[in-house]
């Protein structure tokens, strides 16, 4: 784990959740503090401060990109948090119930729908729309990155002190940022950080995002199965006819994959 520190204990996680859940956090200036403390919780390195040379620091707040308007004019946008070859993060801030909202991202303008009250129970259409607008903004920033940087595998949306949303595209083409790891678990609330498994894959997004590519995991599983079958084959051939062993293993492999392609149905009426 980056930073070389031990994993946070339960008290540290609870303190982080309590501090930021109760924070009024109406100012966008709270975003760097929130993320810096969050990185410390994950035991990964903190973002570096902005510099005049964008290429000198590729893990920083307020990373500048050139945006093209509909009329062909150019403007400068600033990515709330960028890590080269890892992610683009766009920050929002929903309101605490009864308080003014403060949700406009850096470089944006216009009205946004009212955000939902914070907390899992308060999630509603308002929060969904707010985060969808943030995703569109992040996708625009991805398109504006230097070609030499490539497409980041992740887009992260951050509702400061409330939740994160994760979208991934491992193709390197930036055409299909989809909910990660799936549509049921792509939104991570602060209280979900109590789960070490969730913190573990979030840390990998910061340090080695490509390792989360499902196709790579499937290839690894296939190699592991092949290695296990090779060991089984050698063990069986010591006591049985090699042709019988080969036929048996072929049937095993067929059965493993036949259900996936719906040739057979196992355990179903």
PDB file of C-alpha atoms in Angstrom:
ATOM      1  CA  UNK A   1       0.000   0.000   0.000  1.00  0.00           C
ATOM      2  CA  UNK A   2       1.316   3.452  -0.895  1.00  0.00           C
ATOM      3  CA  UNK A   3       2.696   5.532   1.911  1.00  0.00           C
ATOM      4  CA  UNK A   4       3.930   2.467   3.764  1.00  0.00           C
ATOM      5  CA  UNK A   5       1.472   2.909   6.614  1.00  0.00           C
ATOM      6  CA  UNK A   6      -0.682   0.302   8.266  1.00  0.00           C
ATOM      7  CA  UNK A   7      -4.365   0.122   7.369  1.00  0.00           C
ATOM      8  CA  UNK A   8      -6.576   2.550   9.311  1.00  0.00           C
ATOM      9  CA  UNK A   9      -8.279   1.166  12.379  1.00  0.00           C
ATOM     10  CA  UNK A  10     -12.018   1.404  13.011  1.00  0.00           C
ATOM     11  CA  UNK A  11     -11.676   4.515  15.162  1.00  0.00           C
ATOM     12  CA  UNK A  12      -9.846   6.411  12.415  1.00  0.00           C
ATOM     13  CA  UNK A  13     -12.492   5.465   9.850  1.00  0.00           C
ATOM     14  CA  UNK A  14     -15.316   6.474  12.186  1.00  0.00           C
ATOM     15  CA  UNK A  15     -13.639   9.788  12.960  1.00  0.00           C
ATOM     16  CA  UNK A  16     -13.317  10.586   9.250  1.00  0.00           C
ATOM     17  CA  UNK A  17     -16.956   9.697   8.568  1.00  0.00           C
ATOM     18  CA  UNK A  18     -18.254  11.701  11.534  1.00  0.00           C
ATOM     19  CA  UNK A  19     -16.112  14.753  10.804  1.00  0.00           C
ATOM     20  CA  UNK A  20     -17.190  15.079   7.185  1.00  0.00           C
ATOM     21  CA  UNK A  21     -20.770  13.900   7.485  1.00  0.00           C
ATOM     22  CA  UNK A  22     -21.492  16.625  10.030  1.00  0.00           C
ATOM     23  CA  UNK A  23     -19.476  19.276   8.235  1.00  0.00           C
ATOM     24  CA  UNK A  24     -21.578  22.085   6.817  1.00  0.00           C
ATOM     25  CA  UNK A  25     -19.082  22.155   3.988  1.00  0.00           C
ATOM     26  CA  UNK A  26     -20.818  24.903   2.020  1.00  0.00           C
ATOM     27  CA  UNK A  27     -17.543  26.215   0.624  1.00  0.00           C
ATOM     28  CA  UNK A  28     -15.844  24.517  -2.335  1.00  0.00           C
ATOM     29  CA  UNK A  29     -12.574  25.243  -0.560  1.00  0.00           C
ATOM     30  CA  UNK A  30     -13.357  22.212   1.622  1.00  0.00           C
ATOM     31  CA  UNK A  31     -12.812  19.844  -1.324  1.00  0.00           C
ATOM     32  CA  UNK A  32      -8.971  19.774  -1.175  1.00  0.00           C
ATOM     33  CA  UNK A  33      -9.071  19.192   2.583  1.00  0.00           C
ATOM     34  CA  UNK A  34     -11.645  16.441   2.210  1.00  0.00           C
ATOM     35  CA  UNK A  35      -9.659  14.653  -0.501  1.00  0.00           C
ATOM     36  CA  UNK A  36      -6.345  15.051   1.299  1.00  0.00           C
ATOM     37  CA  UNK A  37      -7.791  13.459   4.435  1.00  0.00           C
ATOM     38  CA  UNK A  38      -9.458  10.783   2.316  1.00  0.00           C
ATOM     39  CA  UNK A  39      -6.108   9.902   0.691  1.00  0.00           C
ATOM     40  CA  UNK A  40      -4.569   9.656   4.137  1.00  0.00           C
ATOM     41  CA  UNK A  41      -7.343   7.249   5.117  1.00  0.00           C
ATOM     42  CA  UNK A  42      -6.559   5.108   2.055  1.00  0.00           C
ATOM     43  CA  UNK A  43      -2.833   5.339   2.838  1.00  0.00           C
ATOM     44  CA  UNK A  44      -2.133   6.679  -0.623  1.00  0.00           C
ATOM     45  CA  UNK A  45      -0.201   9.828  -1.535  1.00  0.00           C
ATOM     46  CA  UNK A  46      -1.940  13.181  -1.427  1.00  0.00           C
ATOM     47  CA  UNK A  47      -2.402  15.404  -4.506  1.00  0.00           C
ATOM     48  CA  UNK A  48       0.280  17.979  -5.132  1.00  0.00           C
ATOM     49  CA  UNK A  49      -0.511  21.699  -5.190  1.00  0.00           C
ATOM     50  CA  UNK A  50      -1.030  23.398  -8.560  1.00  0.00           C
ATOM     51  CA  UNK A  51       1.963  24.846 -10.395  1.00  0.00           C
ATOM     52  CA  UNK A  52       2.338  27.092 -13.430  1.00  0.00           C
ATOM     53  CA  UNK A  53       3.602  24.114 -15.458  1.00  0.00           C
ATOM     54  CA  UNK A  54       0.724  21.659 -15.949  1.00  0.00           C
ATOM     55  CA  UNK A  55       3.017  18.965 -17.322  1.00  0.00           C
ATOM     56  CA  UNK A  56       5.352  19.128 -14.345  1.00  0.00           C
ATOM     57  CA  UNK A  57       2.698  17.892 -11.921  1.00  0.00           C
ATOM     58  CA  UNK A  58       0.180  15.353 -13.255  1.00  0.00           C
ATOM     59  CA  UNK A  59      -1.496  14.570  -9.910  1.00  0.00           C
ATOM     60  CA  UNK A  60      -2.969  17.798  -8.683  1.00  0.00           C
ATOM     61  CA  UNK A  61      -5.990  19.947  -7.990  1.00  0.00           C
ATOM     62  CA  UNK A  62      -7.233  22.431 -10.600  1.00  0.00           C
ATOM     63  CA  UNK A  63      -5.496  20.830 -13.587  1.00  0.00           C
ATOM     64  CA  UNK A  64      -5.938  23.170 -16.604  1.00  0.00           C
ATOM     65  CA  UNK A  65      -7.273  21.931 -19.952  1.00  0.00           C
ATOM     66  CA  UNK A  66      -8.229  23.756 -23.138  1.00  0.00           C
ATOM     67  CA  UNK A  67     -11.942  23.557 -23.974  1.00  0.00           C
ATOM     68  CA  UNK A  68     -13.477  24.394 -27.347  1.00  0.00           C
ATOM     69  CA  UNK A  69     -16.811  26.214 -27.432  1.00  0.00           C
ATOM     70  CA  UNK A  70     -19.595  25.674 -30.003  1.00  0.00           C
ATOM     71  CA  UNK A  71     -18.468  28.799 -31.856  1.00  0.00           C
ATOM     72  CA  UNK A  72     -14.882  27.581 -32.080  1.00  0.00           C
ATOM     73  CA  UNK A  73     -13.569  29.826 -29.342  1.00  0.00           C
ATOM     74  CA  UNK A  74     -11.343  28.354 -26.682  1.00  0.00           C
ATOM     75  CA  UNK A  75     -11.577  28.584 -22.930  1.00  0.00           C
ATOM     76  CA  UNK A  76      -9.587  27.111 -20.060  1.00  0.00           C
ATOM     77  CA  UNK A  77     -11.301  24.604 -17.816  1.00  0.00           C
ATOM     78  CA  UNK A  78      -9.884  23.220 -14.608  1.00  0.00           C
ATOM     79  CA  UNK A  79     -10.257  19.617 -13.516  1.00  0.00           C
ATOM     80  CA  UNK A  80     -11.045  19.522  -9.808  1.00  0.00           C
ATOM     81  CA  UNK A  81      -8.584  16.641  -9.318  1.00  0.00           C
ATOM     82  CA  UNK A  82      -6.570  14.818 -11.964  1.00  0.00           C
ATOM     83  CA  UNK A  83      -4.154  11.915 -11.816  1.00  0.00           C
ATOM     84  CA  UNK A  84      -2.522  11.046 -15.116  1.00  0.00           C
ATOM     85  CA  UNK A  85      -3.472   7.582 -16.428  1.00  0.00           C
ATOM     86  CA  UNK A  86      -5.698   7.032 -13.397  1.00  0.00           C
ATOM     87  CA  UNK A  87      -8.728   9.315 -13.133  1.00  0.00           C
ATOM     88  CA  UNK A  88     -10.493  12.612 -13.593  1.00  0.00           C
ATOM     89  CA  UNK A  89     -12.449  13.692 -10.528  1.00  0.00           C
ATOM     90  CA  UNK A  90     -15.251  16.234 -10.584  1.00  0.00           C
ATOM     91  CA  UNK A  91     -16.499  17.665  -7.301  1.00  0.00           C
ATOM     92  CA  UNK A  92     -19.965  18.758  -6.305  1.00  0.00           C
ATOM     93  CA  UNK A  93     -21.468  19.619  -2.964  1.00  0.00           C
ATOM     94  CA  UNK A  94     -25.031  18.753  -2.085  1.00  0.00           C
ATOM     95  CA  UNK A  95     -26.641  20.669   0.724  1.00  0.00           C
ATOM     96  CA  UNK A  96     -27.277  19.556   4.245  1.00  0.00           C
ATOM     97  CA  UNK A  97     -31.011  19.633   4.858  1.00  0.00           C
ATOM     98  CA  UNK A  98     -32.222  23.157   5.479  1.00  0.00           C
ATOM     99  CA  UNK A  99     -28.998  24.821   4.287  1.00  0.00           C
ATOM    100  CA  UNK A 100     -28.247  26.657   1.049  1.00  0.00           C
ATOM    101  CA  UNK A 101     -26.832  24.476  -1.684  1.00  0.00           C
ATOM    102  CA  UNK A 102     -23.313  24.970  -3.000  1.00  0.00           C
ATOM    103  CA  UNK A 103     -22.962  22.604  -5.918  1.00  0.00           C
ATOM    104  CA  UNK A 104     -21.499  24.382  -8.926  1.00  0.00           C
ATOM    105  CA  UNK A 105     -18.244  22.809 -10.180  1.00  0.00           C
ATOM    106  CA  UNK A 106     -15.203  24.835 -11.098  1.00  0.00           C
ATOM    107  CA  UNK A 107     -15.560  26.302 -14.577  1.00  0.00           C
ATOM    108  CA  UNK A 108     -19.324  25.741 -14.841  1.00  0.00           C
ATOM    109  CA  UNK A 109     -22.232  28.138 -14.928  1.00  0.00           C
ATOM    110  CA  UNK A 110     -25.998  28.063 -14.930  1.00  0.00           C
ATOM    111  CA  UNK A 111     -28.572  26.538 -12.661  1.00  0.00           C
ATOM    112  CA  UNK A 112     -28.475  23.056 -11.198  1.00  0.00           C
ATOM    113  CA  UNK A 113     -31.392  21.095  -9.742  1.00  0.00           C
ATOM    114  CA  UNK A 114     -31.718  21.112  -5.974  1.00  0.00           C
ATOM    115  CA  UNK A 115     -29.532  18.471  -4.395  1.00  0.00           C
ATOM    116  CA  UNK A 116     -30.901  15.829  -2.082  1.00  0.00           C
ATOM    117  CA  UNK A 117     -30.321  15.931   1.657  1.00  0.00           C
ATOM    118  CA  UNK A 118     -27.194  13.994   2.541  1.00  0.00           C
ATOM    119  CA  UNK A 119     -27.192  10.391   3.576  1.00  0.00           C
ATOM    120  CA  UNK A 120     -28.232   7.139   1.947  1.00  0.00           C
ATOM    121  CA  UNK A 121     -31.864   7.669   2.944  1.00  0.00           C
ATOM    122  CA  UNK A 122     -31.865  11.099   1.311  1.00  0.00           C
ATOM    123  CA  UNK A 123     -30.786   9.916  -2.144  1.00  0.00           C
ATOM    124  CA  UNK A 124     -33.319  10.920  -4.767  1.00  0.00           C
ATOM    125  CA  UNK A 125     -33.674  12.185  -8.307  1.00  0.00           C
ATOM    126  CA  UNK A 126     -32.116  15.537  -7.411  1.00  0.00           C
ATOM    127  CA  UNK A 127     -28.840  13.903  -6.414  1.00  0.00           C
ATOM    128  CA  UNK A 128     -28.907  11.650  -9.487  1.00  0.00           C
ATOM    129  CA  UNK A 129     -29.297  14.620 -11.830  1.00  0.00           C
ATOM    130  CA  UNK A 130     -26.604  16.605 -10.046  1.00  0.00           C
ATOM    131  CA  UNK A 131     -24.131  13.751 -10.362  1.00  0.00           C
ATOM    132  CA  UNK A 132     -25.091  13.068 -13.983  1.00  0.00           C
ATOM    133  CA  UNK A 133     -24.258  16.689 -14.824  1.00  0.00           C
ATOM    134  CA  UNK A 134     -20.944  16.253 -13.033  1.00  0.00           C
ATOM    135  CA  UNK A 135     -20.214  13.165 -15.158  1.00  0.00           C
ATOM    136  CA  UNK A 136     -20.861  15.100 -18.357  1.00  0.00           C
ATOM    137  CA  UNK A 137     -18.471  17.783 -17.184  1.00  0.00           C
ATOM    138  CA  UNK A 138     -15.826  15.163 -16.367  1.00  0.00           C
ATOM    139  CA  UNK A 139     -16.228  13.526 -19.792  1.00  0.00           C
ATOM    140  CA  UNK A 140     -15.676  16.919 -21.403  1.00  0.00           C
ATOM    141  CA  UNK A 141     -12.466  17.313 -19.434  1.00  0.00           C
ATOM    142  CA  UNK A 142     -11.323  13.821 -20.467  1.00  0.00           C
ATOM    143  CA  UNK A 143     -11.725  14.766 -24.121  1.00  0.00           C
ATOM    144  CA  UNK A 144      -9.661  17.911 -23.535  1.00  0.00           C
ATOM    145  CA  UNK A 145      -6.656  16.143 -21.986  1.00  0.00           C
ATOM    146  CA  UNK A 146      -3.416  16.064 -23.999  1.00  0.00           C
ATOM    147  CA  UNK A 147      -3.361  13.159 -26.442  1.00  0.00           C
ATOM    148  CA  UNK A 148      -0.086  11.986 -24.932  1.00  0.00           C
ATOM    149  CA  UNK A 149      -1.870  11.362 -21.615  1.00  0.00           C
ATOM    150  CA  UNK A 150      -4.359   8.910 -23.085  1.00  0.00           C
ATOM    151  CA  UNK A 151      -7.855   8.382 -21.717  1.00  0.00           C
ATOM    152  CA  UNK A 152      -7.973   7.917 -17.931  1.00  0.00           C
ATOM    153  CA  UNK A 153      -9.578   4.573 -17.023  1.00  0.00           C
ATOM    154  CA  UNK A 154     -11.750   6.158 -14.325  1.00  0.00           C
ATOM    155  CA  UNK A 155     -14.074   9.096 -13.849  1.00  0.00           C
ATOM    156  CA  UNK A 156     -14.814   9.792 -10.190  1.00  0.00           C
ATOM    157  CA  UNK A 157     -17.586  12.076  -8.989  1.00  0.00           C
ATOM    158  CA  UNK A 158     -17.326  13.405  -5.470  1.00  0.00           C
ATOM    159  CA  UNK A 159     -20.157  14.891  -3.465  1.00  0.00           C
ATOM    160  CA  UNK A 160     -17.984  16.369  -0.733  1.00  0.00           C
ATOM    161  CA  UNK A 161     -18.677  14.817   2.636  1.00  0.00           C
ATOM    162  CA  UNK A 162     -21.409  12.591   1.236  1.00  0.00           C
ATOM    163  CA  UNK A 163     -20.475  10.042  -1.438  1.00  0.00           C
ATOM    164  CA  UNK A 164     -18.375   9.097  -4.462  1.00  0.00           C
ATOM    165  CA  UNK A 165     -19.485   7.664  -7.787  1.00  0.00           C
ATOM    166  CA  UNK A 166     -17.173   5.584  -9.988  1.00  0.00           C
ATOM    167  CA  UNK A 167     -17.253   5.098 -13.755  1.00  0.00           C
ATOM    168  CA  UNK A 168     -14.716   3.080 -15.726  1.00  0.00           C
ATOM    169  CA  UNK A 169     -13.662   2.576 -19.338  1.00  0.00           C
ATOM    170  CA  UNK A 170     -10.703   0.231 -19.747  1.00  0.00           C
ATOM    171  CA  UNK A 171     -10.775   0.306 -23.556  1.00  0.00           C
ATOM    172  CA  UNK A 172      -8.545   3.373 -23.771  1.00  0.00           C
ATOM    173  CA  UNK A 173     -11.053   5.031 -26.120  1.00  0.00           C
ATOM    174  CA  UNK A 174     -13.155   6.999 -23.639  1.00  0.00           C
ATOM    175  CA  UNK A 175     -16.453   6.099 -25.303  1.00  0.00           C
ATOM    176  CA  UNK A 176     -18.158   4.108 -22.592  1.00  0.00           C
ATOM    177  CA  UNK A 177     -17.565   5.203 -19.022  1.00  0.00           C
ATOM    178  CA  UNK A 178     -19.878   2.768 -17.231  1.00  0.00           C
ATOM    179  CA  UNK A 179     -20.809   2.361 -13.583  1.00  0.00           C
ATOM    180  CA  UNK A 180     -18.077   0.539 -11.668  1.00  0.00           C
ATOM    181  CA  UNK A 181     -17.993  -2.123 -10.352  1.00  0.00           C
ATOM    182  CA  UNK A 182     -21.684  -2.353 -11.318  1.00  0.00           C
ATOM    183  CA  UNK A 183     -24.895  -0.362 -11.173  1.00  0.00           C
ATOM    184  CA  UNK A 184     -25.605  -1.489  -7.612  1.00  0.00           C
ATOM    185  CA  UNK A 185     -22.245  -0.544  -6.100  1.00  0.00           C
ATOM    186  CA  UNK A 186     -20.940   2.395  -8.132  1.00  0.00           C
ATOM    187  CA  UNK A 187     -22.072   4.930  -5.517  1.00  0.00           C
ATOM    188  CA  UNK A 188     -20.037   4.698  -2.319  1.00  0.00           C
ATOM    189  CA  UNK A 189     -21.327   6.590   0.716  1.00  0.00           C
ATOM    190  CA  UNK A 190     -19.100   7.669   3.563  1.00  0.00           C
ATOM    191  CA  UNK A 191     -20.431   4.924   5.822  1.00  0.00           C
ATOM    192  CA  UNK A 192     -19.435   2.339   3.184  1.00  0.00           C
ATOM    193  CA  UNK A 193     -15.798   3.185   3.935  1.00  0.00           C
ATOM    194  CA  UNK A 194     -16.106   0.981   7.014  1.00  0.00           C
ATOM    195  CA  UNK A 195     -15.722  -1.979   4.642  1.00  0.00           C
ATOM    196  CA  UNK A 196     -11.996  -2.775   4.124  1.00  0.00           C
ATOM    197  CA  UNK A 197     -12.767  -4.414   0.768  1.00  0.00           C
ATOM    198  CA  UNK A 198     -14.267  -1.188  -0.570  1.00  0.00           C
ATOM    199  CA  UNK A 199     -11.306   0.841   0.665  1.00  0.00           C
ATOM    200  CA  UNK A 200      -8.970  -1.699  -0.981  1.00  0.00           C
ATOM    201  CA  UNK A 201     -10.366  -1.338  -4.499  1.00  0.00           C
ATOM    202  CA  UNK A 202     -10.602   2.431  -4.131  1.00  0.00           C
ATOM    203  CA  UNK A 203      -6.889   2.451  -3.240  1.00  0.00           C
ATOM    204  CA  UNK A 204      -6.154   0.489  -6.415  1.00  0.00           C
ATOM    205  CA  UNK A 205      -7.894   3.200  -8.459  1.00  0.00           C
ATOM    206  CA  UNK A 206      -5.318   5.630  -7.091  1.00  0.00           C
ATOM    207  CA  UNK A 207      -2.308   3.361  -7.593  1.00  0.00           C
ATOM    208  CA  UNK A 208      -3.015   0.698 -10.236  1.00  0.00           C
ATOM    209  CA  UNK A 209      -6.421   1.229 -11.871  1.00  0.00           C
ATOM    210  CA  UNK A 210      -5.807  -1.101 -14.813  1.00  0.00           C
ATOM    211  CA  UNK A 211      -5.555  -4.017 -12.384  1.00  0.00           C
ATOM    212  CA  UNK A 212      -9.332  -3.635 -11.878  1.00  0.00           C
ATOM    213  CA  UNK A 213     -10.074  -4.330 -15.553  1.00  0.00           C
ATOM    214  CA  UNK A 214     -12.506  -7.318 -15.489  1.00  0.00           C
ATOM    215  CA  UNK A 215     -11.030  -8.708 -18.714  1.00  0.00           C
ATOM    216  CA  UNK A 216      -7.626  -8.948 -17.058  1.00  0.00           C
ATOM    217  CA  UNK A 217      -9.140 -10.620 -14.033  1.00  0.00           C
ATOM    218  CA  UNK A 218     -10.921 -13.109 -16.307  1.00  0.00           C
ATOM    219  CA  UNK A 219      -7.666 -13.859 -18.127  1.00  0.00           C
ATOM    220  CA  UNK A 220      -5.932 -14.431 -14.802  1.00  0.00           C
ATOM    221  CA  UNK A 221      -8.701 -16.790 -13.684  1.00  0.00           C
ATOM    222  CA  UNK A 222      -8.410 -18.685 -16.968  1.00  0.00           C
ATOM    223  CA  UNK A 223      -4.653 -19.105 -16.494  1.00  0.00           C
ATOM    224  CA  UNK A 224      -5.177 -20.310 -12.934  1.00  0.00           C
ATOM    225  CA  UNK A 225      -7.744 -22.866 -14.082  1.00  0.00           C
ATOM    226  CA  UNK A 226      -5.388 -24.084 -16.809  1.00  0.00           C
ATOM    227  CA  UNK A 227      -2.562 -24.495 -14.298  1.00  0.00           C
ATOM    228  CA  UNK A 228      -4.824 -26.393 -11.905  1.00  0.00           C
ATOM    229  CA  UNK A 229      -6.056 -28.705 -14.682  1.00  0.00           C
ATOM    230  CA  UNK A 230      -2.463 -29.402 -15.713  1.00  0.00           C
ATOM    231  CA  UNK A 231      -1.675 -30.550 -12.169  1.00  0.00           C
ATOM    232  CA  UNK A 232      -4.826 -32.681 -12.047  1.00  0.00           C
ATOM    233  CA  UNK A 233      -3.945 -34.220 -15.412  1.00  0.00           C
ATOM    234  CA  UNK A 234      -0.464 -35.228 -14.280  1.00  0.00           C
ATOM    235  CA  UNK A 235      -1.810 -36.739 -11.065  1.00  0.00           C
ATOM    236  CA  UNK A 236      -4.483 -38.761 -12.872  1.00  0.00           C
ATOM    237  CA  UNK A 237      -2.154 -40.002 -15.585  1.00  0.00           C
ATOM    238  CA  UNK A 238      -0.043 -41.742 -12.977  1.00  0.00           C
ATOM    239  CA  UNK A 239      -2.931 -44.109 -12.256  1.00  0.00           C
ATOM    240  CA  UNK A 240      -5.146 -44.057 -15.359  1.00  0.00           C
ATOM    241  CA  UNK A 241      -4.893 -44.325 -19.113  1.00  0.00           C
ATOM    242  CA  UNK A 242      -3.829 -40.915 -20.584  1.00  0.00           C
ATOM    243  CA  UNK A 243      -6.574 -41.030 -23.231  1.00  0.00           C
ATOM    244  CA  UNK A 244      -9.265 -41.591 -20.577  1.00  0.00           C
ATOM    245  CA  UNK A 245      -7.825 -38.714 -18.539  1.00  0.00           C
ATOM    246  CA  UNK A 246      -7.813 -36.422 -21.570  1.00  0.00           C
ATOM    247  CA  UNK A 247     -11.453 -37.265 -22.355  1.00  0.00           C
ATOM    248  CA  UNK A 248     -12.453 -36.687 -18.734  1.00  0.00           C
ATOM    249  CA  UNK A 249     -10.752 -33.274 -18.603  1.00  0.00           C
ATOM    250  CA  UNK A 250     -12.308 -32.239 -21.926  1.00  0.00           C
ATOM    251  CA  UNK A 251     -15.716 -32.978 -20.452  1.00  0.00           C
ATOM    252  CA  UNK A 252     -14.826 -30.960 -17.340  1.00  0.00           C
ATOM    253  CA  UNK A 253     -13.788 -27.946 -19.410  1.00  0.00           C
ATOM    254  CA  UNK A 254     -16.922 -28.226 -21.562  1.00  0.00           C
ATOM    255  CA  UNK A 255     -19.117 -28.282 -18.463  1.00  0.00           C
ATOM    256  CA  UNK A 256     -17.346 -25.231 -16.989  1.00  0.00           C
ATOM    257  CA  UNK A 257     -18.153 -23.062 -19.998  1.00  0.00           C
ATOM    258  CA  UNK A 258     -21.344 -24.649 -21.331  1.00  0.00           C
ATOM    259  CA  UNK A 259     -23.529 -22.931 -18.747  1.00  0.00           C
ATOM    260  CA  UNK A 260     -22.008 -19.543 -19.552  1.00  0.00           C
ATOM    261  CA  UNK A 261     -23.137 -19.852 -23.175  1.00  0.00           C
ATOM    262  CA  UNK A 262     -26.462 -21.465 -22.077  1.00  0.00           C
ATOM    263  CA  UNK A 263     -25.832 -24.827 -23.705  1.00  0.00           C
ATOM    264  CA  UNK A 264     -26.807 -26.416 -20.412  1.00  0.00           C
ATOM    265  CA  UNK A 265     -28.504 -25.167 -17.260  1.00  0.00           C
ATOM    266  CA  UNK A 266     -27.148 -26.297 -13.926  1.00  0.00           C
ATOM    267  CA  UNK A 267     -29.169 -26.199 -10.733  1.00  0.00           C
ATOM    268  CA  UNK A 268     -32.307 -24.901 -12.380  1.00  0.00           C
ATOM    269  CA  UNK A 269     -35.717 -26.483 -12.629  1.00  0.00           C
TER     270      UNK A 269
END
